[in-house]
mmCIF file of C-alpha atoms in Angstrom:
data_model
loop_
_atom_site.group_PDB
_atom_site.id
_atom_site.type_symbol
_atom_site.label_atom_id
_atom_site.label_comp_id
_atom_site.label_asym_id
_atom_site.label_seq_id
_atom_site.Cartn_x
_atom_site.Cartn_y
_atom_site.Cartn_z
ATOM 1 C CA SER X 1 12.658 -2.597 9.477
ATOM 2 C CA GLN X 2 9.129 -1.354 9.757
ATOM 3 C CA THR X 3 6.386 -3.384 11.371
ATOM 4 C CA ILE X 4 2.724 -2.817 12.027
ATOM 5 C CA HIS X 5 0.826 -4.327 14.927
ATOM 6 C CA GLN X 6 -2.927 -4.583 15.077
ATOM 7 C CA TRP X 7 -4.992 -6.112 17.839
ATOM 8 C CA PRO X 8 -7.035 -7.964 18.781
ATOM 9 C CA ALA X 9 -7.140 -10.523 15.976
ATOM 10 C CA THR X 10 -10.753 -11.453 16.676
ATOM 11 C CA LEU X 11 -13.470 -9.799 18.691
ATOM 12 C CA VAL X 12 -17.065 -10.694 19.473
ATOM 13 C CA GLN X 13 -19.112 -7.866 20.906
ATOM 14 C CA PRO X 14 -22.808 -7.401 21.736
ATOM 15 C CA VAL X 15 -24.845 -4.725 19.992
ATOM 16 C CA GLY X 16 -24.608 -1.441 21.861
ATOM 17 C CA SER X 17 -21.222 -2.134 23.417
ATOM 18 C CA PRO X 18 -18.183 0.122 22.853
ATOM 19 C CA LEU X 19 -15.259 -0.679 20.581
ATOM 20 C CA SER X 20 -11.575 0.126 20.593
ATOM 21 C CA LEU X 21 -9.167 -1.305 18.039
ATOM 22 C CA GLU X 22 -5.541 -0.298 18.216
ATOM 23 C CA CYS X 23 -2.829 -0.129 15.603
ATOM 24 C CA THR X 24 0.812 0.799 16.091
ATOM 25 C CA VAL X 25 3.653 1.168 13.625
ATOM 26 C CA GLU X 26 7.320 0.702 14.415
ATOM 27 C CA GLY X 27 10.443 1.628 12.508
ATOM 28 C CA THR X 28 9.224 4.731 10.710
ATOM 29 C CA SER X 29 8.234 8.298 11.505
ATOM 30 C CA ASN X 30 5.275 10.416 10.495
ATOM 31 C CA PRO X 31 3.532 7.753 8.426
ATOM 32 C CA ASN X 32 0.170 8.108 6.741
ATOM 33 C CA LEU X 33 -2.237 5.827 8.607
ATOM 34 C CA TYR X 34 -5.430 4.216 7.378
ATOM 35 C CA TRP X 35 -8.381 2.187 8.639
ATOM 36 C CA TYR X 36 -10.159 0.010 6.095
ATOM 37 C CA ARG X 37 -13.134 -2.314 6.440
ATOM 38 C CA GLN X 38 -13.604 -5.383 4.286
ATOM 39 C CA ALA X 39 -16.808 -7.310 3.758
ATOM 40 C CA ALA X 40 -16.405 -11.095 3.585
ATOM 41 C CA GLY X 41 -13.535 -11.706 1.148
ATOM 42 C CA ARG X 42 -14.193 -8.587 -0.893
ATOM 43 C CA GLY X 43 -12.619 -5.203 -1.562
ATOM 44 C CA LEU X 44 -11.520 -2.632 0.927
ATOM 45 C CA GLN X 45 -13.574 0.332 2.002
ATOM 46 C CA LEU X 46 -11.551 3.248 3.334
ATOM 47 C CA LEU X 47 -12.962 4.465 6.647
ATOM 48 C CA PHE X 48 -10.394 6.960 7.946
ATOM 49 C CA TYR X 49 -6.955 8.241 7.081
ATOM 50 C CA SER X 50 -4.500 10.428 8.937
ATOM 51 C CA VAL X 51 -1.484 12.435 7.831
ATOM 52 C CA GLY X 52 -0.400 13.468 11.314
ATOM 53 C CA ILE X 53 -1.163 13.528 15.024
ATOM 54 C CA GLY X 54 -4.716 14.666 15.633
ATOM 55 C CA GLN X 55 -5.433 14.922 11.886
ATOM 56 C CA ILE X 56 -8.221 12.552 10.895
ATOM 57 C CA SER X 57 -10.227 12.478 7.696
ATOM 58 C CA SER X 58 -13.366 10.402 7.362
ATOM 59 C CA GLU X 59 -14.391 8.917 4.044
ATOM 60 C CA VAL X 60 -17.879 7.717 4.882
ATOM 61 C CA PRO X 61 -20.480 8.682 7.481
ATOM 62 C CA GLN X 62 -20.753 5.958 10.037
ATOM 63 C CA ASN X 63 -20.982 4.835 13.603
ATOM 64 C CA LEU X 64 -17.221 4.794 14.020
ATOM 65 C CA SER X 65 -14.536 7.331 14.880
ATOM 66 C CA ALA X 66 -10.750 7.358 14.744
ATOM 67 C CA SER X 67 -8.022 9.055 16.719
ATOM 68 C CA ARG X 68 -4.270 9.449 16.417
ATOM 69 C CA PRO X 69 -2.961 10.348 19.859
ATOM 70 C CA GLN X 70 0.651 9.617 18.939
ATOM 71 C CA ASP X 71 2.624 9.677 15.706
ATOM 72 C CA ARG X 72 2.543 5.916 15.222
ATOM 73 C CA GLN X 73 -0.687 5.003 16.972
ATOM 74 C CA PHE X 74 -4.081 4.849 15.299
ATOM 75 C CA ILE X 75 -7.248 3.893 17.160
ATOM 76 C CA LEU X 76 -10.660 2.966 15.793
ATOM 77 C CA SER X 77 -13.570 3.434 18.193
ATOM 78 C CA SER X 78 -17.287 3.262 18.599
ATOM 79 C CA LYS X 79 -19.485 4.242 21.517
ATOM 80 C CA LYS X 80 -22.275 1.817 20.585
ATOM 81 C CA LEU X 81 -21.757 -0.972 18.069
ATOM 82 C CA LEU X 82 -24.371 -1.862 15.476
ATOM 83 C CA LEU X 83 -24.874 -5.210 13.765
ATOM 84 C CA SER X 84 -23.727 -3.575 10.520
ATOM 85 C CA ASP X 85 -20.329 -2.795 12.078
ATOM 86 C CA SER X 86 -19.359 -6.466 11.749
ATOM 87 C CA GLY X 87 -16.493 -7.045 9.360
ATOM 88 C CA PHE X 88 -12.763 -7.394 8.904
ATOM 89 C CA TYR X 89 -10.916 -4.236 9.920
ATOM 90 C CA LEU X 90 -7.492 -3.492 8.550
ATOM 91 C CA CYS X 91 -4.992 -0.870 9.614
ATOM 92 C CA ALA X 92 -2.339 0.232 7.138
ATOM 93 C CA TRP X 93 0.494 2.707 6.833
ATOM 94 C CA SER X 94 2.434 4.339 4.024
ATOM 95 C CA LEU X 95 5.367 6.673 3.697
ATOM 96 C CA GLN X 96 4.396 10.331 3.616
ATOM 97 C CA ARG X 97 6.684 11.374 0.791
ATOM 98 C CA THR X 98 5.718 8.717 -1.734
ATOM 99 C CA ASN X 99 2.553 7.017 -0.505
ATOM 100 C CA GLU X 100 3.132 4.424 -3.197
ATOM 101 C CA LYS X 101 2.840 1.344 -1.030
ATOM 102 C CA LEU X 102 0.451 0.379 1.691
ATOM 103 C CA PHE X 103 1.620 -1.953 4.433
ATOM 104 C CA PHE X 104 -1.213 -3.705 6.204
ATOM 105 C CA GLY X 105 -1.668 -5.173 9.622
ATOM 106 C CA SER X 106 -3.046 -8.665 10.021
ATOM 107 C CA GLY X 107 -6.571 -7.410 10.646
ATOM 108 C CA THR X 108 -9.290 -7.720 13.279
ATOM 109 C CA GLN X 109 -12.353 -9.863 12.620
ATOM 110 C CA LEU X 110 -15.204 -8.128 14.453
ATOM 111 C CA SER X 111 -18.508 -9.889 14.999
ATOM 112 C CA VAL X 112 -21.319 -7.864 16.508
ATOM 113 C CA LEU X 113 -24.092 -10.078 17.865
ATOM 114 C CA THR D 1 -20.202 3.211 -9.634
ATOM 115 C CA GLN D 2 -16.926 1.445 -8.963
ATOM 116 C CA LEU D 3 -13.762 3.238 -10.034
ATOM 117 C CA LEU D 4 -12.116 -0.130 -10.629
ATOM 118 C CA GLU D 5 -13.785 -3.214 -12.055
ATOM 119 C CA GLN D 6 -12.046 -6.498 -11.425
ATOM 120 C CA SER D 7 -12.910 -9.669 -13.291
ATOM 121 C CA PRO D 8 -13.666 -12.398 -12.812
ATOM 122 C CA GLN D 9 -14.986 -12.091 -9.267
ATOM 123 C CA PHE D 10 -14.327 -15.746 -8.542
ATOM 124 C CA LEU D 11 -12.035 -18.284 -10.144
ATOM 125 C CA SER D 12 -11.609 -21.935 -9.209
ATOM 126 C CA ILE D 13 -8.997 -23.909 -11.114
ATOM 127 C CA GLN D 14 -6.796 -26.979 -10.902
ATOM 128 C CA GLU D 15 -3.111 -26.896 -10.102
ATOM 129 C CA GLY D 16 -1.032 -26.385 -13.227
ATOM 130 C CA GLU D 17 -3.566 -24.312 -15.147
ATOM 131 C CA ASN D 18 -2.914 -20.807 -16.397
ATOM 132 C CA LEU D 19 -5.162 -17.861 -15.624
ATOM 133 C CA THR D 20 -5.560 -14.157 -16.206
ATOM 134 C CA VAL D 21 -7.404 -11.642 -14.064
ATOM 135 C CA TYR D 22 -8.229 -8.096 -15.031
ATOM 136 C CA CYS D 23 -8.543 -4.652 -13.511
ATOM 137 C CA ASN D 24 -10.343 -2.096 -15.662
ATOM 138 C CA SER D 25 -11.498 1.489 -15.450
ATOM 139 C CA SER D 26 -12.477 4.423 -17.624
ATOM 140 C CA SER D 27 -10.071 6.674 -15.706
ATOM 141 C CA VAL D 28 -6.361 7.223 -16.214
ATOM 142 C CA PHE D 29 -4.043 6.386 -13.345
ATOM 143 C CA SER D 30 -0.599 7.577 -12.370
ATOM 144 C CA SER D 31 0.200 4.117 -11.022
ATOM 145 C CA LEU D 32 -1.480 0.814 -10.315
ATOM 146 C CA GLN D 33 -0.733 -1.829 -7.749
ATOM 147 C CA TRP D 34 -1.589 -5.477 -7.299
ATOM 148 C CA TYR D 35 -1.973 -6.984 -3.840
ATOM 149 C CA ARG D 36 -2.617 -10.552 -2.718
ATOM 150 C CA GLN D 37 -4.547 -11.276 0.432
ATOM 151 C CA GLU D 38 -4.675 -14.657 2.115
ATOM 152 C CA PRO D 39 -7.659 -15.543 4.331
ATOM 153 C CA GLY D 40 -7.509 -13.851 7.709
ATOM 154 C CA GLU D 41 -4.530 -11.694 6.770
ATOM 155 C CA GLY D 42 -3.911 -8.223 5.426
ATOM 156 C CA PRO D 43 -3.106 -7.649 1.737
ATOM 157 C CA VAL D 44 0.524 -7.785 0.665
ATOM 158 C CA LEU D 45 1.853 -5.710 -2.200
ATOM 159 C CA LEU D 46 2.982 -7.742 -5.215
ATOM 160 C CA VAL D 47 3.907 -5.068 -7.737
ATOM 161 C CA THR D 48 3.514 -1.434 -8.775
ATOM 162 C CA VAL D 49 3.299 -0.434 -12.431
ATOM 163 C CA VAL D 50 3.669 3.175 -13.497
ATOM 164 C CA THR D 51 4.364 3.298 -17.244
ATOM 165 C CA GLY D 52 1.796 2.616 -19.960
ATOM 166 C CA GLY D 53 2.540 -0.737 -21.601
ATOM 167 C CA GLU D 54 4.830 -1.796 -18.779
ATOM 168 C CA VAL D 55 5.256 -5.523 -18.122
ATOM 169 C CA LYS D 56 6.654 -6.855 -14.874
ATOM 170 C CA LYS D 57 7.342 -10.441 -13.943
ATOM 171 C CA LEU D 58 7.434 -11.942 -10.483
ATOM 172 C CA LYS D 59 8.306 -15.629 -10.849
ATOM 173 C CA ARG D 60 5.168 -17.180 -12.419
ATOM 174 C CA LEU D 61 3.199 -13.933 -12.230
ATOM 175 C CA THR D 62 3.177 -11.466 -15.140
ATOM 176 C CA PHE D 63 1.677 -8.012 -14.672
ATOM 177 C CA GLN D 64 0.833 -5.668 -17.508
ATOM 178 C CA PHE D 65 -0.251 -2.041 -17.419
ATOM 179 C CA GLY D 66 -2.376 -0.908 -20.353
ATOM 180 C CA ASP D 67 -0.914 1.530 -22.863
ATOM 181 C CA ALA D 68 -3.448 4.172 -21.842
ATOM 182 C CA ARG D 69 -2.892 3.490 -18.131
ATOM 183 C CA LYS D 70 -6.562 2.653 -17.607
ATOM 184 C CA ASP D 71 -6.330 -1.081 -17.068
ATOM 185 C CA SER D 72 -4.074 -3.907 -16.012
ATOM 186 C CA SER D 73 -3.875 -7.672 -16.136
ATOM 187 C CA LEU D 74 -2.281 -10.332 -13.984
ATOM 188 C CA HIS D 75 -1.379 -13.639 -15.594
ATOM 189 C CA ILE D 76 -0.373 -16.657 -13.536
ATOM 190 C CA THR D 77 1.390 -19.537 -15.246
ATOM 191 C CA ALA D 78 1.073 -23.062 -13.873
ATOM 192 C CA ALA D 79 -0.946 -22.048 -10.838
ATOM 193 C CA GLN D 80 -0.166 -23.671 -7.502
ATOM 194 C CA PRO D 81 -2.298 -24.051 -4.353
ATOM 195 C CA GLY D 82 -0.107 -21.410 -2.721
ATOM 196 C CA ASP D 83 -1.456 -18.879 -5.230
ATOM 197 C CA THR D 84 -4.883 -19.144 -3.608
ATOM 198 C CA GLY D 85 -6.102 -15.806 -2.293
ATOM 199 C CA LEU D 86 -7.849 -12.562 -3.081
ATOM 200 C CA TYR D 87 -6.114 -10.476 -5.739
ATOM 201 C CA LEU D 88 -6.770 -6.767 -5.407
ATOM 202 C CA CYS D 89 -5.795 -3.934 -7.666
ATOM 203 C CA ALA D 90 -5.377 -0.434 -6.296
ATOM 204 C CA VAL D 91 -4.780 2.957 -7.855
ATOM 205 C CA ARG D 92 -3.983 6.517 -7.083
ATOM 206 C CA PRO D 93 -6.195 8.407 -9.515
ATOM 207 C CA SER D 94 -4.501 11.117 -11.583
ATOM 208 C CA GLY D 95 -5.160 14.589 -10.233
ATOM 209 C CA GLY D 96 -3.161 14.543 -7.066
ATOM 210 C CA SER D 97 -5.193 12.300 -4.761
ATOM 211 C CA TYR D 98 -2.815 10.260 -2.673
ATOM 212 C CA ILE D 99 -5.472 7.976 -1.209
ATOM 213 C CA PRO D 100 -5.275 4.490 -2.727
ATOM 214 C CA THR D 101 -8.562 3.124 -4.040
ATOM 215 C CA PHE D 102 -9.097 -0.622 -4.239
ATOM 216 C CA GLY D 103 -11.124 -2.802 -6.562
ATOM 217 C CA ARG D 104 -13.364 -5.545 -5.149
ATOM 218 C CA GLY D 105 -10.855 -8.217 -6.022
ATOM 219 C CA THR D 106 -10.714 -11.607 -7.705
ATOM 220 C CA SER D 107 -10.991 -14.551 -5.366
ATOM 221 C CA LEU D 108 -8.784 -17.374 -6.671
ATOM 222 C CA ILE D 109 -8.817 -20.969 -5.480
ATOM 223 C CA VAL D 110 -6.248 -23.389 -6.849
ATOM 224 C CA HIS D 111 -7.087 -27.016 -6.146
ATOM 225 C CA PRO D 112 -4.286 -29.583 -5.738
#
């Protein structure tokens, strides 16, 4: 069965520090991968999506970047965090051929102080 | 402008009550999904509807897709505290986009 791992679960970082959030998927090949951000208990804002290794599309201009160094690994990064980067970050995957369902990780609560 | 409008934004009810939440848009969708998200967790898919007028039931939850495939409703019968969470609808807009778009959700609290 497929599983998705996302870590860390919580993170407190000072303004101006770097960020690296990692997401890995097991049990499937060549998935679509996504990074979403969620403001306190509200809807999901798509940040990045990827259809293959090294293929990253960005939905909104921002202080963040994403990379996909391996088929089932998706990394969200920042060189210098801003206060506005605080939020709940969710990684998700879907099957390439149907893309009907998204399977989410358990999320990372990032607080930038 | 939001592609999807979910209402109400917040709902606080007592155990045993019935409720309905809505997901509306002016656009036509090839499919629509409902997810439930518990605090501190990622959303979990509840159902996908693809046919106009379709009704799906999942225990006490009834999902309906509008005839014109522009809107959907979720009805919960005899709500329980375990139903507490954020209910999100998501769509793949017609026209080939495969990127799911989410509404802002309805936050439901069911009090014992």
